PDB file of C-alpha atoms in Angstrom:
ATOM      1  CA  UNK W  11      10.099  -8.751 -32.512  1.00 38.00           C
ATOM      2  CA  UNK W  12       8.464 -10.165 -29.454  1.00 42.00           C
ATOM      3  CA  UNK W  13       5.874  -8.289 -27.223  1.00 41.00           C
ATOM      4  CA  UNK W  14       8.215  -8.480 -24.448  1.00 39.00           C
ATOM      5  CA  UNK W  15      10.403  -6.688 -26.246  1.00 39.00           C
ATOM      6  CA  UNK W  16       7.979  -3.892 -27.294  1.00 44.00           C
ATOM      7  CA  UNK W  17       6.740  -3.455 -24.298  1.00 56.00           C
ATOM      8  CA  UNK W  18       8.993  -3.754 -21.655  1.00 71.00           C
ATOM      9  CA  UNK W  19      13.204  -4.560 -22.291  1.00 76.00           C
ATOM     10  CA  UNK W  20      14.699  -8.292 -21.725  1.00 80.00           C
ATOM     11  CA  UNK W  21      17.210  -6.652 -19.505  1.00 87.00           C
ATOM     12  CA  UNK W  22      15.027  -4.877 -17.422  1.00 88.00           C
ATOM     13  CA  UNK W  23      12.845  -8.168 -16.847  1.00 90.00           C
ATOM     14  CA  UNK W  24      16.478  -9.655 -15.740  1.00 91.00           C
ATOM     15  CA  UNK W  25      17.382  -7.188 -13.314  1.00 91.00           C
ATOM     16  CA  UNK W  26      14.565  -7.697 -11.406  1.00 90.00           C
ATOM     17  CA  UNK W  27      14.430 -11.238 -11.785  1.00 90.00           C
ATOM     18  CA  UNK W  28      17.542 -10.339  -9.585  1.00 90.00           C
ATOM     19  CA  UNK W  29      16.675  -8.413  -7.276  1.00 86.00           C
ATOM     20  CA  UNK W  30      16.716  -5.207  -8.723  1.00 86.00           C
ATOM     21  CA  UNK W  31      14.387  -2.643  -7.034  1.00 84.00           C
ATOM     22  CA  UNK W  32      15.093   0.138  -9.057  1.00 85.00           C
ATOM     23  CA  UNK W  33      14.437  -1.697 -12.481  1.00 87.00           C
ATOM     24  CA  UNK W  34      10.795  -3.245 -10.140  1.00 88.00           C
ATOM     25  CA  UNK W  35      10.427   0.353  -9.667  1.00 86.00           C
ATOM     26  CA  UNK W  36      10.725   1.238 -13.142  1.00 88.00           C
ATOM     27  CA  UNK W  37       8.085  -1.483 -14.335  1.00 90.00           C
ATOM     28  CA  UNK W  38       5.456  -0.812 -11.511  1.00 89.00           C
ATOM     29  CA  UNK W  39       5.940   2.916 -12.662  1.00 87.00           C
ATOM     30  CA  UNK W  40       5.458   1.848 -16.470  1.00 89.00           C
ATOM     31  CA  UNK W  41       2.822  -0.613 -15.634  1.00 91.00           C
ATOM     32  CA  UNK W  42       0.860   0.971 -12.622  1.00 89.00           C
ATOM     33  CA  UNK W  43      -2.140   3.195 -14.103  1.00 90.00           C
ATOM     34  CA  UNK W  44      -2.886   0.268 -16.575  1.00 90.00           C
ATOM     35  CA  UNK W  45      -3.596  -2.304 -13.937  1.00 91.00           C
ATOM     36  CA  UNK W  46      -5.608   0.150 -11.892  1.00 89.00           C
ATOM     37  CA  UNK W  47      -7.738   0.873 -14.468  1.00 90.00           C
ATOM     38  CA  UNK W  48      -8.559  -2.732 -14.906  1.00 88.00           C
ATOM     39  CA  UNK W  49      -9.346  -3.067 -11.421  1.00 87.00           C
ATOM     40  CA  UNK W  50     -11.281  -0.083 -10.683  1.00 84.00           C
ATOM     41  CA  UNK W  51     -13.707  -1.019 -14.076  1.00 85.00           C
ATOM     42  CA  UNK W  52     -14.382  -4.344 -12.416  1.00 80.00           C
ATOM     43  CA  UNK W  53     -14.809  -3.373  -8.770  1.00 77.00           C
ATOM     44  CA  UNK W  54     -15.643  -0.061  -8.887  1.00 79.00           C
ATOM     45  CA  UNK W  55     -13.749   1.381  -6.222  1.00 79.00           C
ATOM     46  CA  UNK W  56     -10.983   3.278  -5.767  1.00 81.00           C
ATOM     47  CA  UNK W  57      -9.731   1.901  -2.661  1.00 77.00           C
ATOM     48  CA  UNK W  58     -10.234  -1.271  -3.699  1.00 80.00           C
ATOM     49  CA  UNK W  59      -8.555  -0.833  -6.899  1.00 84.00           C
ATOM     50  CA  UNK W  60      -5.301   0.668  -4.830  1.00 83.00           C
ATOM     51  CA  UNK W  61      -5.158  -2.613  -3.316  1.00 82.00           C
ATOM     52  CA  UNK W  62      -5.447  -4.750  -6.391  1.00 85.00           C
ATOM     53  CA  UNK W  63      -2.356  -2.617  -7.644  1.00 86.00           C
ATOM     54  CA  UNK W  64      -0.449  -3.102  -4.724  1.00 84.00           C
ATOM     55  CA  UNK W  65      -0.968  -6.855  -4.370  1.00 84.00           C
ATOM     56  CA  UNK W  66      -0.561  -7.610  -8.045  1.00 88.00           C
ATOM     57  CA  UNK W  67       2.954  -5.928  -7.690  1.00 88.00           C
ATOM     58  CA  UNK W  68       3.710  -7.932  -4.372  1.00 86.00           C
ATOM     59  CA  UNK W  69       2.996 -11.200  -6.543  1.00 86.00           C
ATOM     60  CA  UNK W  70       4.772  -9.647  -9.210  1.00 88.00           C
ATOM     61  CA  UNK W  71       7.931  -9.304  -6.828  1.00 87.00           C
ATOM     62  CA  UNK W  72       7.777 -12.302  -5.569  1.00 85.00           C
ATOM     63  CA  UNK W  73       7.735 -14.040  -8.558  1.00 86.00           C
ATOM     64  CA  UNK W  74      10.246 -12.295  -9.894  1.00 89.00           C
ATOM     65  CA  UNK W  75      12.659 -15.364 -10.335  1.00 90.00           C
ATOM     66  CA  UNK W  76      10.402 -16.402 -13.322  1.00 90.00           C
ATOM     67  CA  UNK W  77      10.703 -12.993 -15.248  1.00 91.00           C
ATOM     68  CA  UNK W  78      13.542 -13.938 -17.382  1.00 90.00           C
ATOM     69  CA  UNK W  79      11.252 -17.399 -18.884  1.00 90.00           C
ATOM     70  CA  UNK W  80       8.226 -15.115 -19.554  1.00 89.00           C
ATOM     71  CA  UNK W  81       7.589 -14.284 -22.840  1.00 86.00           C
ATOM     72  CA  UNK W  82       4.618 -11.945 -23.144  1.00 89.00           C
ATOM     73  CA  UNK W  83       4.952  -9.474 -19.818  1.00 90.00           C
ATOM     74  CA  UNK W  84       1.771  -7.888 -20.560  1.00 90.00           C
ATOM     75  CA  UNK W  85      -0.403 -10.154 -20.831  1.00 90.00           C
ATOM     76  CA  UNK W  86       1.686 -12.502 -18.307  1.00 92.00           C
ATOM     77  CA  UNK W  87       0.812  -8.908 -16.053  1.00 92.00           C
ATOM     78  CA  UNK W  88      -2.851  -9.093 -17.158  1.00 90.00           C
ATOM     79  CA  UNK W  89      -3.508 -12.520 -16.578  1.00 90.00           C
ATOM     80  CA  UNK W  90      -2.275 -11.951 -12.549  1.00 91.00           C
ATOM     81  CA  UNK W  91      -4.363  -9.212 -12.545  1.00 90.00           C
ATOM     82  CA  UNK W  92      -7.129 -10.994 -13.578  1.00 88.00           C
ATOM     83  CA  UNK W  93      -6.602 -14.229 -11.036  1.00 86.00           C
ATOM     84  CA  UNK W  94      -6.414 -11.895  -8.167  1.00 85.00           C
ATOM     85  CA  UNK W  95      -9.698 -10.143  -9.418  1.00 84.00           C
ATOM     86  CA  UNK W  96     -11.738 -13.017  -9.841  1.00 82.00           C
ATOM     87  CA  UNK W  97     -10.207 -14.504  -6.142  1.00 79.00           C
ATOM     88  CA  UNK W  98     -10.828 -11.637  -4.850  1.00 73.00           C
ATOM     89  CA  UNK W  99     -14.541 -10.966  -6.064  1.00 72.00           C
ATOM     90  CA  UNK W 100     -15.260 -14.690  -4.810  1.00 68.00           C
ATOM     91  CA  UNK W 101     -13.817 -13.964  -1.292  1.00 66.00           C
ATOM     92  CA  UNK W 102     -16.074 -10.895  -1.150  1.00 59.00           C
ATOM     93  CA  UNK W 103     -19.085 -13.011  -1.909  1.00 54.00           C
ATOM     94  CA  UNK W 104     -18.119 -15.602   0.767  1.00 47.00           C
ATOM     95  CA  UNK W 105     -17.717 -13.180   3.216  1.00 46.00           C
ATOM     96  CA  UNK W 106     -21.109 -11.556   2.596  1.00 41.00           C
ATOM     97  CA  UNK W 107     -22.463 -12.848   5.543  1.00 38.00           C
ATOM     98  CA  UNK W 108     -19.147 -12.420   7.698  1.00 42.00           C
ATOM     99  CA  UNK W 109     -19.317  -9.819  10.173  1.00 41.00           C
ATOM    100  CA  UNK W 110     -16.902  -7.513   8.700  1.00 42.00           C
ATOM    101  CA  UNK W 111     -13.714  -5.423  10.017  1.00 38.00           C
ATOM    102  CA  UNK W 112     -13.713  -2.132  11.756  1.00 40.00           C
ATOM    103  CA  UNK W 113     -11.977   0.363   9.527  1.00 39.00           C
ATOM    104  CA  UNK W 114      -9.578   0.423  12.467  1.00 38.00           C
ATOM    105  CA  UNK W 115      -8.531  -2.975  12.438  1.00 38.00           C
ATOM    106  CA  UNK W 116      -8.220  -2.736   8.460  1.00 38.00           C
ATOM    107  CA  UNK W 117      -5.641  -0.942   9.131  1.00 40.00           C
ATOM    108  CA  UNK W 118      -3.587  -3.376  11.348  1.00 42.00           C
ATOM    109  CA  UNK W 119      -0.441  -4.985   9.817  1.00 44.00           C
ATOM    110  CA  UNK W 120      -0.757  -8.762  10.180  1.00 46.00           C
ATOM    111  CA  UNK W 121       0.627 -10.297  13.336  1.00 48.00           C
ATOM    112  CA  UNK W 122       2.959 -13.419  13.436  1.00 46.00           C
ATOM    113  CA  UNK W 123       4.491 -15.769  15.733  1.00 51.00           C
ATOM    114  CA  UNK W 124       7.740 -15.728  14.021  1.00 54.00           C
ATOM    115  CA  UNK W 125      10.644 -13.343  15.759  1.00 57.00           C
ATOM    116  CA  UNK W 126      11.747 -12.200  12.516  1.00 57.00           C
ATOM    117  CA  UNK W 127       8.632 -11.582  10.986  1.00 57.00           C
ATOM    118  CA  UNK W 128       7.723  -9.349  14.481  1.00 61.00           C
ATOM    119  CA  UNK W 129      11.199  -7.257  14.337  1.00 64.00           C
ATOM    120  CA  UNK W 130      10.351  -6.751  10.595  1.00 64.00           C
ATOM    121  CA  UNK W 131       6.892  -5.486  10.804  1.00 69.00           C
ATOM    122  CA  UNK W 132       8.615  -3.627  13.888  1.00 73.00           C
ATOM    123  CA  UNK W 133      10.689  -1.884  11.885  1.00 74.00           C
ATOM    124  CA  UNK W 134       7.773  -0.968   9.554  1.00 75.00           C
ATOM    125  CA  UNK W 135       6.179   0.296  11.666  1.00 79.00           C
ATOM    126  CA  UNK W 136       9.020   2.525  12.831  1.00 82.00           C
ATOM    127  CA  UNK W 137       9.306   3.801   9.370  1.00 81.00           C
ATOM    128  CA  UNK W 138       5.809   4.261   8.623  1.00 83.00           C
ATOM    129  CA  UNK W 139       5.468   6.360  11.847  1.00 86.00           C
ATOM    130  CA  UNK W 140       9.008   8.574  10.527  1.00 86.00           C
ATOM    131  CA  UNK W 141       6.966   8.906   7.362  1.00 86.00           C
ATOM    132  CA  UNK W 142       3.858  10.323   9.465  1.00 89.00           C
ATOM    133  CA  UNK W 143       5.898  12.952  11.533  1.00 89.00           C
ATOM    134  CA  UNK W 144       7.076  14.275   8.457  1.00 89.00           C
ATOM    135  CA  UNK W 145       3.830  15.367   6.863  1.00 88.00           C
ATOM    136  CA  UNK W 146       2.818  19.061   6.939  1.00 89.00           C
ATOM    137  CA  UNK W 147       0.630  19.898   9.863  1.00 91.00           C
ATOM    138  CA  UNK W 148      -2.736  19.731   8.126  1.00 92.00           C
ATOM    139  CA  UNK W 149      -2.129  16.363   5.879  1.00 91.00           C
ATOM    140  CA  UNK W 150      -1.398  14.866   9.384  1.00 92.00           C
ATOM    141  CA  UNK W 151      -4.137  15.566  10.710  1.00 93.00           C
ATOM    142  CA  UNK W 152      -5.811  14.282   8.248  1.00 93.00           C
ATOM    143  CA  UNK W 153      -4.214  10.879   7.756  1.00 91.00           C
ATOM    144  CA  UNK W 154      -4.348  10.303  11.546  1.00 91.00           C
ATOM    145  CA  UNK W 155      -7.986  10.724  11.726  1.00 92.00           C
ATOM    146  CA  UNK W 156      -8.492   9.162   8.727  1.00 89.00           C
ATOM    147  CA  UNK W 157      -6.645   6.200   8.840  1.00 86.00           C
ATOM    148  CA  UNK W 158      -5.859   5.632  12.584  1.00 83.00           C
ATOM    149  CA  UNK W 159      -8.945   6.858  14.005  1.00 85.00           C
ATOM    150  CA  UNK W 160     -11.457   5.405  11.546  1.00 86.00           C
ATOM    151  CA  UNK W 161     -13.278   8.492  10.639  1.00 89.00           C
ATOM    152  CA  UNK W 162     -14.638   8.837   7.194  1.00 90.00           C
ATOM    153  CA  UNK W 163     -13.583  11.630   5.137  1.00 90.00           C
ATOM    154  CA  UNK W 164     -16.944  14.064   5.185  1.00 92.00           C
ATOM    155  CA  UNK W 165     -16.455  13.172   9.253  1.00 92.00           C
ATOM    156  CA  UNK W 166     -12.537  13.991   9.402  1.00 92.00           C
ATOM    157  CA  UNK W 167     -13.796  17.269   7.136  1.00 93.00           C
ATOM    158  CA  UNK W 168     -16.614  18.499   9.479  1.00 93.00           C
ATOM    159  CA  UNK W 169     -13.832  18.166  12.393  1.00 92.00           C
ATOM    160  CA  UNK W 170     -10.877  19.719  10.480  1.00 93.00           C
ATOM    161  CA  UNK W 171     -13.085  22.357   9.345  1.00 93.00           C
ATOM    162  CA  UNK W 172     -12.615  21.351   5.872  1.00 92.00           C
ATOM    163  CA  UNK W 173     -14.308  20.571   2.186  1.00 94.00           C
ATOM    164  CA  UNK W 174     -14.407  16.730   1.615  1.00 92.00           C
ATOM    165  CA  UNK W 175     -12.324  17.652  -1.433  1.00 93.00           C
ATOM    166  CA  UNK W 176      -9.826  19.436   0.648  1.00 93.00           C
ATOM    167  CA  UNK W 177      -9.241  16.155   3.493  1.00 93.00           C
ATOM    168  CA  UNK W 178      -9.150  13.888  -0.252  1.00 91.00           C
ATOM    169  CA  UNK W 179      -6.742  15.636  -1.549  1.00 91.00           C
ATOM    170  CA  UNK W 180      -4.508  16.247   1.766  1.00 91.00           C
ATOM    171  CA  UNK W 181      -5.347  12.416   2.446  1.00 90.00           C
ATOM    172  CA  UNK W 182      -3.838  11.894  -1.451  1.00 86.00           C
ATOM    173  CA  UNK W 183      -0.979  13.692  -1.148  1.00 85.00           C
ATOM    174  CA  UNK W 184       0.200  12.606   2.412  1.00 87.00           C
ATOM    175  CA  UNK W 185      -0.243   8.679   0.835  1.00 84.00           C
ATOM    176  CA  UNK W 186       1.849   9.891  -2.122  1.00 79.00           C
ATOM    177  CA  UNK W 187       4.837  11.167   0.804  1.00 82.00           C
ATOM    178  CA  UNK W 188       4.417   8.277   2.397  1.00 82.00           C
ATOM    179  CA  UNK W 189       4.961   6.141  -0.202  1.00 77.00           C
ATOM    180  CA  UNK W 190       8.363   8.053  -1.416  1.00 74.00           C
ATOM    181  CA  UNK W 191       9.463   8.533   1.835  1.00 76.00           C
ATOM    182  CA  UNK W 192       9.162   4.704   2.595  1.00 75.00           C
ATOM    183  CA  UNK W 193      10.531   3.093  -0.814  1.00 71.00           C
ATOM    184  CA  UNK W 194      13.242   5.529  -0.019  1.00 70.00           C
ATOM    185  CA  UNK W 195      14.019   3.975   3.864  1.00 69.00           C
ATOM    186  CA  UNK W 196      13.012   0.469   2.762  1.00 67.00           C
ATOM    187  CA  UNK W 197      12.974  -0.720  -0.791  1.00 66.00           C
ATOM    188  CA  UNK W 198       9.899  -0.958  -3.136  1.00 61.00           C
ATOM    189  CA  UNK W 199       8.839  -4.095  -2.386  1.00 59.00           C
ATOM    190  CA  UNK W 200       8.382  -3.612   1.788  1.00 62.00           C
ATOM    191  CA  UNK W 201       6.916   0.187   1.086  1.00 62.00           C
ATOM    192  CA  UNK W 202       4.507  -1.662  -1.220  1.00 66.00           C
ATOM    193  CA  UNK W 203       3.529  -3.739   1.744  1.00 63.00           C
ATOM    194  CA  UNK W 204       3.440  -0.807   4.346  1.00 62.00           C
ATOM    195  CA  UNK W 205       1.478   1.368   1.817  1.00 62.00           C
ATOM    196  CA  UNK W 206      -1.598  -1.978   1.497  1.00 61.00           C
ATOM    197  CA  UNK W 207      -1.476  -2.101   5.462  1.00 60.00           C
ATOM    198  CA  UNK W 208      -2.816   1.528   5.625  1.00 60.00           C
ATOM    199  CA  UNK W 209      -5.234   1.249   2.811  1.00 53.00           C
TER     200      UNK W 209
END
């Protein structure tokens, strides 16, 4: 029996070789906690490790067309995991002494010249923002001083009134809902690229 078919089903590999975002779903469920624990052992981080994820699934998405030829997902899995580690450890070292992003503009989706591209990340945005104005009153708060206002967590706790633990774990939770809510509005694989833009 092959390791494909161990780990992960031929057919399931098809479906999303086809489009299927329930059966991506499915995989980047199965697949999710091992890929962030490679990347959080070699950066360290756990923000930086979320991103890994994310962008390892984006390549995984859009590669999908080449699912059905691949023999060993694993360590087909593993080896993008490991390209976009080592790519992404170089970058960091070439932009060591780059003057580096405000937290605020981290935040920023990408801009394009393309009209498409601009009603797209419209929309986005337009989702995202549904997302927001659906989060309990205190997680809200939170997120918006957190991750449009720039403020670090112990700051976003001394002005909520809060433990740092408390603003994580509201921060947590109101990614999680934003997450659902957007797969649910958008498909997996634009959520996964709303989700990286608010890192």
């Amino acid at each position: 029996m092959s390791e494909r078919k161990e780990d992960i089903g031929r057919g399931l590999l098809q479906a999303v070789s086809e489009g299927d975002e329930r059966a991506f779903s499915e995989i980047f469920h199965q697949f999710r906690n091992k890929v962030y624990a490679i990347a959080f052992k070699v950066t360290g981080s756990e923000a930086m490790a979320e991103e890994v994820l994310l962008d390892v699934f984006l390549k995984v998405w859009l590669k999908r067309e080449q699912l059905p030829q691949v023999e060993h997902f694993t360590a087909w899995l593993y080896t993008i995991t490991r390209n976009h580690l080592f790519n992404l450890l170089k970058q960091t070292a070439l932009r060591v002494h780059a003057a580096p992003l405000t937290e605020q503009e981290d935040y920023q989706f990408p801009c394009s010249d393309n009209p498409a591209a601009i009603l797209q990340e419209k929309e986005y945005r337009r989702v995202l923002q549904q997302a927001v104005d659906r989060l309990p009153p205190q997680q809200k708060k939170v997120y918006r001083l957190i991750k449009e206002h720039g403020l670090k967590r112990e700051e976003a706790a001394v002005e909520l009134n809060l433990s740092p633990e408390t603003v994580k774990r509201h921060l947590s939770d109101a990614m999680q809902f934003i997450r659902v809510y957007c797969v649910s509005h958008l498909g997996t694989w634009a959520a996964l690229s709303i989700v990286k833009g608010i890192l």
